[in-house]
Tab-separated table of C-alpha atoms and ligand atoms in Angstrom:
chain	number	residue	atom	x	y	z
A	15	MET	CA	16.175	13.098	-25.482
A	16	LYS	CA	13.642	11.268	-23.015
A	17	PRO	CA	12.243	12.816	-20.118
A	18	VAL	CA	13.205	10.422	-16.630
A	19	THR	CA	10.507	9.075	-15.644
A	20	VAL	CA	9.690	9.079	-12.080
A	21	GLY	CA	8.069	6.890	-9.325
A	22	VAL	CA	6.590	8.941	-6.101
A	23	LEU	CA	5.764	6.474	-3.275
A	24	GLY	CA	3.878	8.150	-1.058
A	25	LEU	CA	1.990	11.303	-1.804
A	26	GLY	CA	1.006	13.198	1.483
A	27	THR	CA	2.041	16.180	1.745
A	28	VAL	CA	5.634	16.047	0.442
A	29	GLY	CA	5.187	13.830	-2.368
A	30	GLY	CA	2.295	16.882	-2.662
A	31	GLY	CA	4.644	19.269	-2.778
A	32	THR	CA	7.105	17.385	-5.037
A	33	VAL	CA	4.705	16.769	-7.429
A	34	ASN	CA	3.554	20.616	-7.338
A	35	VAL	CA	7.411	21.857	-7.784
A	36	LEU	CA	8.482	19.569	-10.829
A	37	LYS	CA	5.091	20.425	-12.334
A	38	ARG	CA	5.799	24.413	-11.569
A	39	ASN	CA	9.389	25.035	-12.180
A	40	ALA	CA	9.793	21.976	-14.569
A	41	GLY	CA	11.524	24.642	-17.683
A	42	GLU	CA	14.441	24.933	-15.071
A	43	ILE	CA	14.190	22.315	-13.690
A	44	ALA	CA	15.354	20.843	-17.463
A	45	ARG	CA	17.460	23.840	-17.856
A	46	ARG	CA	19.987	21.958	-15.212
A	47	ALA	CA	19.852	18.478	-15.276
A	48	GLY	CA	19.766	18.428	-19.281
A	49	ARG	CA	16.507	16.054	-19.263
A	50	GLU	CA	13.437	16.522	-18.925
A	51	ILE	CA	11.683	14.519	-14.891
A	52	VAL	CA	8.163	13.462	-14.958
A	53	VAL	CA	6.242	11.742	-11.890
A	54	THR	CA	4.551	9.667	-14.843
A	55	ARG	CA	3.353	6.650	-11.456
A	56	ALA	CA	2.656	7.518	-8.010
A	57	SER	CA	1.650	5.264	-5.067
A	58	ALA	CA	-0.680	6.117	-1.779
A	59	ARG	CA	-2.041	4.179	0.735
A	60	ASP	CA	-6.288	6.374	0.500
A	61	LEU	CA	-6.998	6.866	-3.604
A	62	ASN	CA	-9.845	8.995	-3.142
A	63	ARG	CA	-8.009	11.817	-0.875
A	64	THR	CA	-8.496	15.455	-1.242
A	65	ARG	CA	-4.383	15.931	-2.560
A	66	ILE	CA	-2.410	19.750	-2.730
A	67	CYS	CA	-1.510	18.366	-6.280
A	68	ALA	CA	-2.713	17.630	-9.455
A	69	THR	CA	-2.378	14.597	-10.610
A	70	ASP	CA	-3.480	14.254	-14.277
A	71	GLY	CA	-0.188	12.454	-15.883
A	72	ILE	CA	0.255	10.496	-13.145
A	73	THR	CA	-0.758	7.002	-12.966
A	74	LEU	CA	-2.376	6.092	-9.158
A	75	THR	CA	-1.518	2.909	-7.401
A	76	ALA	CA	-2.563	1.337	-3.897
A	77	ASP	CA	0.535	-0.833	-4.551
A	78	PRO	CA	3.938	0.689	-3.767
A	79	PHE	CA	5.924	-2.375	-5.090
A	80	GLU	CA	4.184	-1.984	-8.734
A	81	ILE	CA	6.208	1.722	-9.275
A	82	VAL	CA	9.489	-0.233	-7.775
A	83	ASN	CA	8.997	-3.635	-10.141
A	84	ASP	CA	7.904	-0.723	-12.878
A	85	PRO	CA	10.873	-1.587	-15.539
A	86	ASP	CA	9.303	1.687	-17.361
A	87	ILE	CA	10.543	4.248	-13.970
A	88	ASP	CA	13.723	5.350	-14.012
A	89	VAL	CA	14.137	6.321	-10.377
A	90	VAL	CA	12.175	6.265	-7.322
A	91	VAL	CA	11.535	8.961	-4.709
A	92	GLU	CA	9.845	7.462	-1.198
A	93	LEU	CA	7.809	9.288	0.916
A	94	ILE	CA	6.063	7.160	2.971
A	95	GLY	CA	8.546	7.098	5.968
A	96	GLY	CA	8.874	3.997	8.033
A	97	TYR	CA	11.018	1.468	8.391
A	98	ASP	CA	10.520	-1.454	7.570
A	99	LEU	CA	7.792	-1.395	4.212
A	100	ALA	CA	9.936	1.453	2.992
A	101	LYS	CA	13.448	-0.636	3.897
A	102	GLN	CA	11.743	-3.758	1.025
A	103	LEU	CA	10.702	-0.919	-0.992
A	104	VAL	CA	13.892	0.894	-1.541
A	105	LEU	CA	16.058	-2.264	-1.827
A	106	THR	CA	13.781	-3.743	-3.786
A	107	ALA	CA	14.138	-0.414	-6.419
A	108	ILE	CA	17.900	-0.888	-5.916
A	109	ALA	CA	17.789	-4.879	-7.107
A	110	ASN	CA	15.962	-3.106	-9.771
A	111	GLY	CA	18.848	-1.217	-10.781
A	112	LYS	CA	16.825	2.371	-9.761
A	113	HIS	CA	18.278	5.570	-8.172
A	114	VAL	CA	16.347	6.628	-5.756
A	115	VAL	CA	15.630	9.615	-3.104
A	116	THR	CA	14.796	9.848	0.284
A	117	ALA	CA	13.788	12.098	2.521
A	118	ASN	CA	13.001	8.888	5.400
A	119	LYS	CA	15.857	10.504	7.764
A	120	ALA	CA	14.610	7.192	10.377
A	121	LEU	CA	15.305	4.696	6.959
A	122	ILE	CA	19.113	5.676	6.281
A	123	ALA	CA	19.946	6.593	9.681
A	124	LEU	CA	19.461	2.629	11.266
A	125	HIS	CA	19.234	1.151	7.472
A	126	GLY	CA	21.659	3.839	5.675
A	127	ASN	CA	24.489	1.329	6.105
A	128	GLU	CA	23.329	-1.384	4.111
A	129	ILE	CA	21.015	0.767	1.740
A	130	PHE	CA	24.183	1.608	0.381
A	131	ALA	CA	26.020	-1.473	0.553
A	132	GLU	CA	23.620	-2.760	-2.031
A	133	ALA	CA	23.219	0.519	-3.771
A	134	SER	CA	26.662	0.171	-4.612
A	135	LYS	CA	26.827	-3.375	-5.505
A	136	LYS	CA	24.304	-2.187	-8.282
A	137	GLY	CA	26.322	0.920	-9.349
A	138	VAL	CA	22.889	3.517	-7.927
A	139	MET	CA	22.591	6.148	-6.126
A	140	VAL	CA	20.332	7.181	-3.445
A	141	MET	CA	19.989	10.305	-2.301
A	142	PHE	CA	18.703	11.716	1.069
A	143	GLU	CA	19.053	15.477	1.013
A	144	ALA	CA	15.335	15.976	2.385
A	145	ALA	CA	15.750	14.116	5.303
A	146	VAL	CA	17.935	16.271	7.395
A	147	ALA	CA	16.423	20.148	8.362
A	148	GLY	CA	14.037	19.931	5.255
A	149	GLY	CA	15.361	22.364	2.316
A	150	ILE	CA	18.604	23.086	3.826
A	151	PRO	CA	21.325	21.990	1.580
A	152	ILE	CA	23.191	21.044	4.380
A	153	ILE	CA	24.267	17.180	3.405
A	154	LYS	CA	25.749	18.791	-0.529
A	155	ALA	CA	26.953	21.442	1.781
A	156	ILE	CA	28.821	18.750	4.351
A	157	ARG	CA	29.559	16.311	1.572
A	158	GLU	CA	30.780	18.685	-1.216
A	159	GLY	CA	31.287	22.247	-0.396
A	160	LEU	CA	32.971	21.438	3.232
A	161	ALA	CA	34.685	19.054	1.231
A	162	GLY	CA	37.851	20.883	1.833
A	163	ASN	CA	37.820	20.720	5.901
A	164	ARG	CA	39.015	18.581	8.966
A	165	ILE	CA	35.317	19.016	10.349
A	166	LYS	CA	35.959	19.912	14.603
A	167	TRP	CA	32.023	19.575	15.677
A	168	LEU	CA	28.816	20.710	14.001
A	169	ALA	CA	25.150	21.781	16.004
A	170	GLY	CA	21.385	21.803	14.799
A	171	ILE	CA	19.166	22.475	15.575
A	172	ILE	CA	16.958	19.847	13.344
A	173	ASN	CA	13.752	19.415	14.791
A	174	GLY	CA	11.351	22.045	14.613
A	175	THR	CA	8.716	20.625	16.488
A	176	GLY	CA	10.820	20.664	19.463
A	177	ASN	CA	12.193	24.698	18.908
A	178	PHE	CA	8.752	25.984	18.366
A	179	ILE	CA	7.781	24.338	21.656
A	180	LEU	CA	11.308	26.221	23.391
A	181	THR	CA	10.220	29.448	21.517
A	182	GLU	CA	6.693	29.429	22.457
A	183	MET	CA	7.323	28.897	26.616
A	184	ARG	CA	10.139	31.864	26.363
A	185	ASP	CA	8.226	33.806	24.299
A	186	LYS	CA	4.727	33.689	25.568
A	187	GLY	CA	5.313	32.086	28.756
A	188	ARG	CA	3.107	28.954	27.495
A	189	ASP	CA	3.730	25.358	29.173
A	190	PHE	CA	4.173	22.607	27.248
A	191	ALA	CA	1.605	20.732	26.718
A	192	ASP	CA	0.091	23.187	25.191
A	193	VAL	CA	2.051	24.596	23.143
A	194	LEU	CA	2.267	19.889	21.805
A	195	GLY	CA	-1.086	20.409	20.716
A	196	GLU	CA	-0.392	23.373	18.748
A	197	ALA	CA	2.900	21.713	17.012
A	198	GLN	CA	0.938	18.876	16.147
A	199	ALA	CA	-1.796	21.018	14.717
A	200	LEU	CA	0.841	22.985	12.191
A	201	GLY	CA	1.539	19.652	10.974
A	202	TYR	CA	5.040	19.102	11.449
A	203	ALA	CA	4.525	16.120	14.286
A	204	GLU	CA	6.119	13.395	14.128
A	205	ALA	CA	3.720	10.425	13.529
A	206	ASP	CA	4.614	9.643	16.963
A	207	PRO	CA	5.213	12.380	18.435
A	208	THR	CA	7.372	11.648	21.046
A	209	PHE	CA	10.348	11.299	18.118
A	210	ASP	CA	9.649	15.391	18.482
A	211	VAL	CA	9.779	15.480	22.010
A	212	GLU	CA	12.399	12.903	23.125
A	213	GLY	CA	14.660	13.770	20.445
A	214	ILE	CA	14.585	10.157	18.220
A	215	ASP	CA	13.581	12.224	14.927
A	216	ALA	CA	17.029	14.616	15.752
A	217	GLY	CA	18.971	11.944	17.246
A	218	HIS	CA	18.184	9.896	13.463
A	219	LYS	CA	19.131	13.101	11.434
A	220	LEU	CA	22.518	13.678	13.260
A	221	THR	CA	23.429	10.347	12.967
A	222	ILE	CA	23.101	10.883	9.144
A	223	LEU	CA	25.339	14.323	10.058
A	224	ALA	CA	28.360	13.151	11.720
A	225	SER	CA	28.607	10.415	8.909
A	226	ILE	CA	29.172	12.445	6.239
A	227	ALA	CA	31.008	14.859	8.864
A	228	PHE	CA	33.154	12.158	10.300
A	229	GLY	CA	33.747	9.699	7.439
A	230	ILE	CA	31.780	7.199	10.410
A	231	PRO	CA	29.017	4.183	9.771
A	232	LEU	CA	25.989	5.392	11.297
A	233	GLN	CA	25.737	4.481	14.409
A	234	PHE	CA	22.748	5.621	15.576
A	235	GLU	CA	22.111	3.309	18.855
A	236	LYS	CA	24.768	5.032	19.821
A	237	VAL	CA	23.629	8.847	19.726
A	238	PHE	CA	22.647	9.793	23.469
A	239	THR	CA	18.967	11.940	23.247
A	240	GLU	CA	17.271	13.572	26.058
A	241	GLY	CA	14.264	15.179	25.669
A	242	ILE	CA	12.976	18.529	25.953
A	243	THR	CA	9.952	17.556	28.287
A	244	LYS	CA	11.441	18.376	31.256
A	245	ILE	CA	12.183	22.044	30.236
A	246	THR	CA	10.252	24.273	33.193
A	247	ARG	CA	9.620	27.839	32.181
A	248	LEU	CA	10.899	28.656	35.828
A	249	ASP	CA	14.833	27.481	33.975
A	250	VAL	CA	14.290	29.174	30.296
A	251	GLU	CA	13.552	32.342	32.687
A	252	TYR	CA	16.644	31.949	34.747
A	253	ALA	CA	18.200	30.837	31.350
A	254	GLU	CA	17.415	34.239	29.596
A	255	ALA	CA	18.259	36.129	33.165
A	256	LEU	CA	22.560	34.906	32.160
A	257	GLY	CA	22.543	35.360	28.856
A	258	TYR	CA	21.308	31.889	27.416
A	259	ARG	CA	18.401	30.338	25.404
A	260	ILE	CA	17.541	26.808	25.724
A	261	LYS	CA	17.610	25.121	22.329
A	262	ASN	CA	16.692	21.473	21.383
A	263	LEU	CA	20.343	20.942	20.277
A	264	GLY	CA	21.887	17.768	18.132
A	265	ILE	CA	25.691	18.424	18.562
A	266	ALA	CA	28.195	15.797	17.189
A	267	ARG	CA	32.197	16.790	17.870
A	268	LYS	CA	35.258	15.122	17.191
A	269	THR	CA	38.130	14.678	19.973
A	270	GLU	CA	40.716	13.290	21.559
A	271	GLU	CA	39.041	9.906	22.573
A	272	GLY	CA	36.554	9.309	20.256
A	273	ILE	CA	32.557	11.237	19.229
A	274	GLU	CA	30.637	12.450	21.476
A	275	LEU	CA	26.792	12.081	19.640
A	276	ARG	CA	24.239	13.711	21.795
A	277	VAL	CA	20.703	14.932	22.047
A	278	HIS	CA	19.661	17.385	24.651
A	279	PRO	CA	18.158	21.083	25.338
A	280	THR	CA	21.447	23.351	25.676
A	281	LEU	CA	22.166	26.544	27.387
A	282	ILE	CA	23.101	28.724	24.710
A	283	PRO	CA	24.427	32.312	24.290
A	284	LYS	CA	21.733	33.937	23.615
A	285	ARG	CA	24.487	36.356	20.978
A	286	ARG	CA	25.695	33.493	18.757
A	287	LEU	CA	22.766	34.016	16.013
A	288	ILE	CA	21.811	30.116	16.624
A	289	ALA	CA	20.487	31.014	20.109
A	290	ASN	CA	17.846	33.555	17.750
A	291	VAL	CA	16.621	30.814	15.413
A	292	ASP	CA	13.256	30.733	16.675
A	293	GLY	CA	9.757	28.726	15.728
A	294	VAL	CA	9.944	25.199	13.437
A	295	MET	CA	13.081	26.541	11.295
A	296	ASN	CA	16.058	25.462	11.897
A	297	ALA	CA	19.462	25.908	11.726
A	298	VAL	CA	22.891	23.337	11.557
A	299	LEU	CA	25.999	24.942	12.608
A	300	VAL	CA	29.504	23.172	10.757
A	301	CYS	CA	32.968	24.377	11.991
A	302	GLY	CA	35.621	23.195	9.732
A	303	ASP	CA	39.458	23.284	10.361
A	304	ALA	CA	40.289	25.546	7.218
A	305	VAL	CA	36.373	27.378	7.253
A	306	GLY	CA	35.872	28.047	11.119
A	307	PRO	CA	32.157	28.360	11.971
A	308	THR	CA	29.454	28.000	9.318
A	309	LEU	CA	25.833	28.142	9.628
A	310	TYR	CA	23.451	26.839	7.883
A	311	TYR	CA	19.527	28.358	8.239
A	312	GLY	CA	16.207	27.466	6.658
A	313	ALA	CA	12.603	25.445	6.482
A	314	GLY	CA	13.005	22.291	8.620
A	315	ALA	CA	9.675	20.808	6.786
A	316	GLY	CA	6.727	20.910	5.381
A	317	ALA	CA	5.841	21.128	1.543
A	318	GLU	CA	7.774	22.346	-1.153
A	319	PRO	CA	10.475	23.496	1.474
A	320	THR	CA	11.240	19.782	1.321
A	321	ALA	CA	10.203	19.012	-1.631
A	322	SER	CA	12.710	21.927	-2.633
A	323	ALA	CA	15.466	18.979	-1.630
A	324	VAL	CA	14.231	16.392	-3.182
A	325	VAL	CA	14.172	17.561	-6.506
A	326	ALA	CA	18.006	19.044	-5.759
A	327	ASP	CA	18.482	15.774	-5.028
A	328	LEU	CA	16.786	14.287	-8.344
A	329	VAL	CA	18.421	16.907	-10.621
A	330	ASP	CA	22.060	15.905	-9.318
A	331	VAL	CA	20.417	12.299	-9.985
A	332	VAL	CA	20.258	12.686	-13.451
A	333	ARG	CA	22.961	14.861	-14.145
A	334	ALA	CA	25.180	11.559	-12.837
A	335	MET	CA	23.550	8.969	-14.125
A	336	THR	CA	25.226	8.389	-17.416
A	337	SER	CA	28.850	9.114	-15.101
A	338	ASP	CA	30.707	6.359	-13.857
A	339	PRO	CA	29.210	4.783	-10.893
A	340	GLU	CA	32.484	5.053	-9.313
A	341	ASN	CA	33.405	8.749	-10.307
A	342	ARG	CA	30.410	9.691	-8.461
A	343	VAL	CA	29.983	12.015	-4.803
A	344	PRO	CA	30.247	9.046	-2.300
A	345	HIS	CA	27.382	8.203	-0.152
A	346	LEU	CA	28.594	9.120	2.897
A	347	ALA	CA	31.340	12.161	1.850
A	348	PHE	CA	34.063	9.499	2.367
A	349	GLN	CA	35.388	6.920	0.198
A	350	ALA	CA	32.913	3.568	0.980
A	351	ASP	CA	36.550	1.760	2.194
A	352	ALA	CA	37.641	4.715	4.271
A	353	ILE	CA	34.967	4.714	6.632
A	354	ALA	CA	36.410	5.068	9.920
A	355	ASP	CA	35.757	3.130	12.929
A	356	ILE	CA	36.616	5.716	15.229
A	357	PRO	CA	34.520	4.741	18.564
A	358	VAL	CA	31.475	6.305	20.012
A	359	LEU	CA	32.043	7.869	23.334
A	360	PRO	CA	29.173	7.020	25.638
A	361	VAL	CA	27.835	10.032	27.583
A	362	ASP	CA	29.432	9.478	30.452
A	363	GLU	CA	33.063	10.235	28.650
A	364	ILE	CA	31.052	13.144	26.833
A	365	LYS	CA	32.802	16.792	28.148
A	366	THR	CA	30.356	19.886	28.883
A	367	ALA	CA	29.497	22.980	31.377
A	368	TYR	CA	26.683	23.097	32.913
A	369	TYR	CA	23.566	25.049	34.069
A	370	LEU	CA	22.072	23.300	37.591
A	371	ARG	CA	19.019	24.133	39.868
A	372	LEU	CA	18.568	22.882	42.809
A	373	THR	CA	16.590	23.949	46.638
A	374	ALA	CA	17.639	24.359	48.845
A	375	GLU	CA	16.855	25.557	53.110
A	376	ASP	CA	17.298	29.183	53.203
A	377	LYS	CA	20.331	28.290	55.934
A	378	PRO	CA	24.614	29.293	57.060
A	379	GLY	CA	26.833	26.487	54.512
A	380	VAL	CA	24.388	25.085	52.838
A	381	LEU	CA	26.340	26.879	49.408
A	382	ALA	CA	29.569	25.717	51.312
A	383	ASP	CA	28.283	22.088	51.130
A	384	VAL	CA	26.802	22.336	47.932
A	385	SER	CA	30.499	23.986	46.853
A	386	ARG	CA	32.717	21.586	47.911
A	387	ILE	CA	31.025	18.518	46.558
A	388	LEU	CA	31.203	20.441	43.637
A	389	ALA	CA	34.810	20.666	44.254
A	390	ALA	CA	35.616	16.924	44.812
A	391	HIS	CA	34.438	15.825	41.449
A	392	ASN	CA	37.090	18.805	39.763
A	393	ILE	CA	33.511	20.793	38.953
A	394	SER	CA	34.384	25.127	38.690
A	395	ILE	CA	31.602	26.854	39.649
A	396	GLU	CA	31.435	30.278	36.789
A	397	ALA	CA	27.974	31.710	38.068
A	398	LEU	CA	26.336	31.139	40.815
A	399	ILE	CA	22.681	33.446	41.539
A	400	GLN	CA	20.413	32.488	45.435
A	401	LYS	CA	16.736	33.556	44.247
A	402	GLU	CA	14.112	34.679	47.398
A	403	PRO	CA	12.354	32.321	48.791
A	404	PRO	CA	8.739	32.715	47.391
A	405	GLN	CA	6.536	33.743	49.485
A	406	GLY	CA	5.781	31.856	52.686
A	407	GLU	CA	8.188	29.210	51.921
A	408	THR	CA	12.391	28.678	53.642
A	409	SER	CA	13.658	27.221	50.947
A	410	VAL	CA	15.671	28.932	47.684
A	411	PRO	CA	16.082	27.691	44.182
A	412	ILE	CA	19.959	28.309	43.806
A	413	ILE	CA	20.938	28.484	40.652
A	414	MET	CA	24.616	27.503	39.384
A	415	LEU	CA	26.626	27.435	36.205
A	416	THR	CA	29.636	25.424	35.827
A	417	GLN	CA	32.864	24.980	33.536
A	418	LEU	CA	33.587	22.384	31.785
A	419	THR	CA	33.695	18.559	33.720
A	420	LEU	CA	33.049	15.388	32.518
A	421	GLU	CA	29.769	14.024	32.599
A	422	LYS	CA	30.191	11.037	34.868
A	423	GLU	CA	32.025	14.102	37.486
A	424	MET	CA	28.789	15.959	37.229
A	425	ASN	CA	26.668	12.333	37.426
A	426	ALA	CA	28.064	11.662	40.809
A	427	ALA	CA	28.133	15.611	42.061
A	428	ILE	CA	24.112	15.636	41.656
A	429	ALA	CA	24.035	12.490	43.263
A	430	ALA	CA	25.710	13.583	46.412
A	431	ILE	CA	24.285	17.094	46.561
A	432	GLU	CA	20.643	15.151	46.371
A	433	ALA	CA	21.677	13.287	49.242
A	434	LEU	CA	22.390	16.776	51.394
A	435	THR	CA	19.113	16.616	53.898
A	436	THR	CA	19.146	20.660	53.077
A	437	VAL	CA	18.585	20.259	49.892
A	438	SER	CA	15.025	18.820	48.175
A	439	GLY	CA	14.421	17.219	44.906
A	440	LYS	CA	16.229	16.529	42.606
A	441	VAL	CA	18.643	18.750	40.628
A	442	ALA	CA	17.801	20.118	37.742
A	443	ARG	CA	21.157	19.923	34.808
A	444	ILE	CA	21.115	21.225	31.515
A	445	ARG	CA	24.064	21.048	29.743
A	446	LEU	CA	25.870	24.379	28.169
A	447	GLU	CA	27.275	24.933	25.270
A	448	THR	CA	29.130	28.234	24.311
A	449	LEU	CA	29.464	26.896	20.797
A	450	GLY	CA	32.833	29.219	20.253
B	507	LIG	N1	9.541	16.875	13.105
B	507	LIG	C1	9.962	16.945	12.269
B	507	LIG	C2	10.670	17.993	12.796
B	507	LIG	C3	9.632	16.714	10.936
B	507	LIG	O1	9.648	18.893	13.781
B	507	LIG	O2	11.339	18.875	12.292
B	507	LIG	C4	11.039	17.719	9.758
B	507	LIG	O3	12.023	16.030	9.490
């Protein structure tokens, strides 16, 4: 049978990795797909750059539109990233009746609803396994492997750069800025590294996971994101002393009131497996009503781990190419006419526990004032530590863990605590999840 022809847009790290994996494993891949899969065309901004892959047999161009408009290309693999150009290219490929595989989380999180609607009209597939957690087949796991479950919640370390930074801060006592530089040098950080450290990249990925877990539209604009830039070495140490690790988590939870969608640094018990996922590695915990908690772990970025997901999508596309479009796995796991408009809760309405750190004068009545404020907002204290005052100072650090409370109650309590004359500076607050 004639090989399936692929045009790759973007021959950088992931593009190069995809070409290499397709070539190296061509025999195994063809045995699985039922046909050979061959990259015949690729686009790159700079045609003279040194690459990680050989390009023999591939016609190169600097104009990606040549590829999406080429009638000889069956499947377009979009690996250029970003929103605008990528969207135009993907929509043109779809309009031309081509299937699309993409690793572009920002594109799917922001424009996926429109892209999938266009793809359904044309009867083509748009696959995006590589967009979330690199090589971990988490999309397939949720969309297909857990299809019998009502998903209750999921929580993931889905940004390797952020996890690397927090791990280095904990293990080596390094400072934030110093570690960020190294993460960038490793090639994991986004082109704009604020996407990594401010939770935007994880927010894109969480948007996609929540959509396929709960059957809701992609709604990146409703994800609450808080970065890791305010985490201090002190907080990392106190968390450890209390039996917790600080991880940058993306959390999606279905409650009676609606869906929580949030990315923020989170204290989690050290004994949880996911608390021990370190460095640039990713992991996603998914809890279904039938299966209970399940954990998926692996490389969240890098040339070949991401290529592994791209190629798996290509195999799926080839297997389903001749099938009736109505009977394929739906793009967002649920049938398009069954996507539900369940409300996404504003962050004020989320319920979580908290770690609080404040600096207070070391004199009678201060703790009583703080506890009174918390009680007035229905907040129960779970644990409390008062540290020795640092040498030559009279103020002491007080660290508290609270039980579950509404975010808006905590906001009001923190404002009242900060207004106490005996408390100096801001109260540091990190959300805490037991993931039980
Ligand atoms: N910047 C991302 C990360 C790359 O650090 O996880 C993979 O999406």
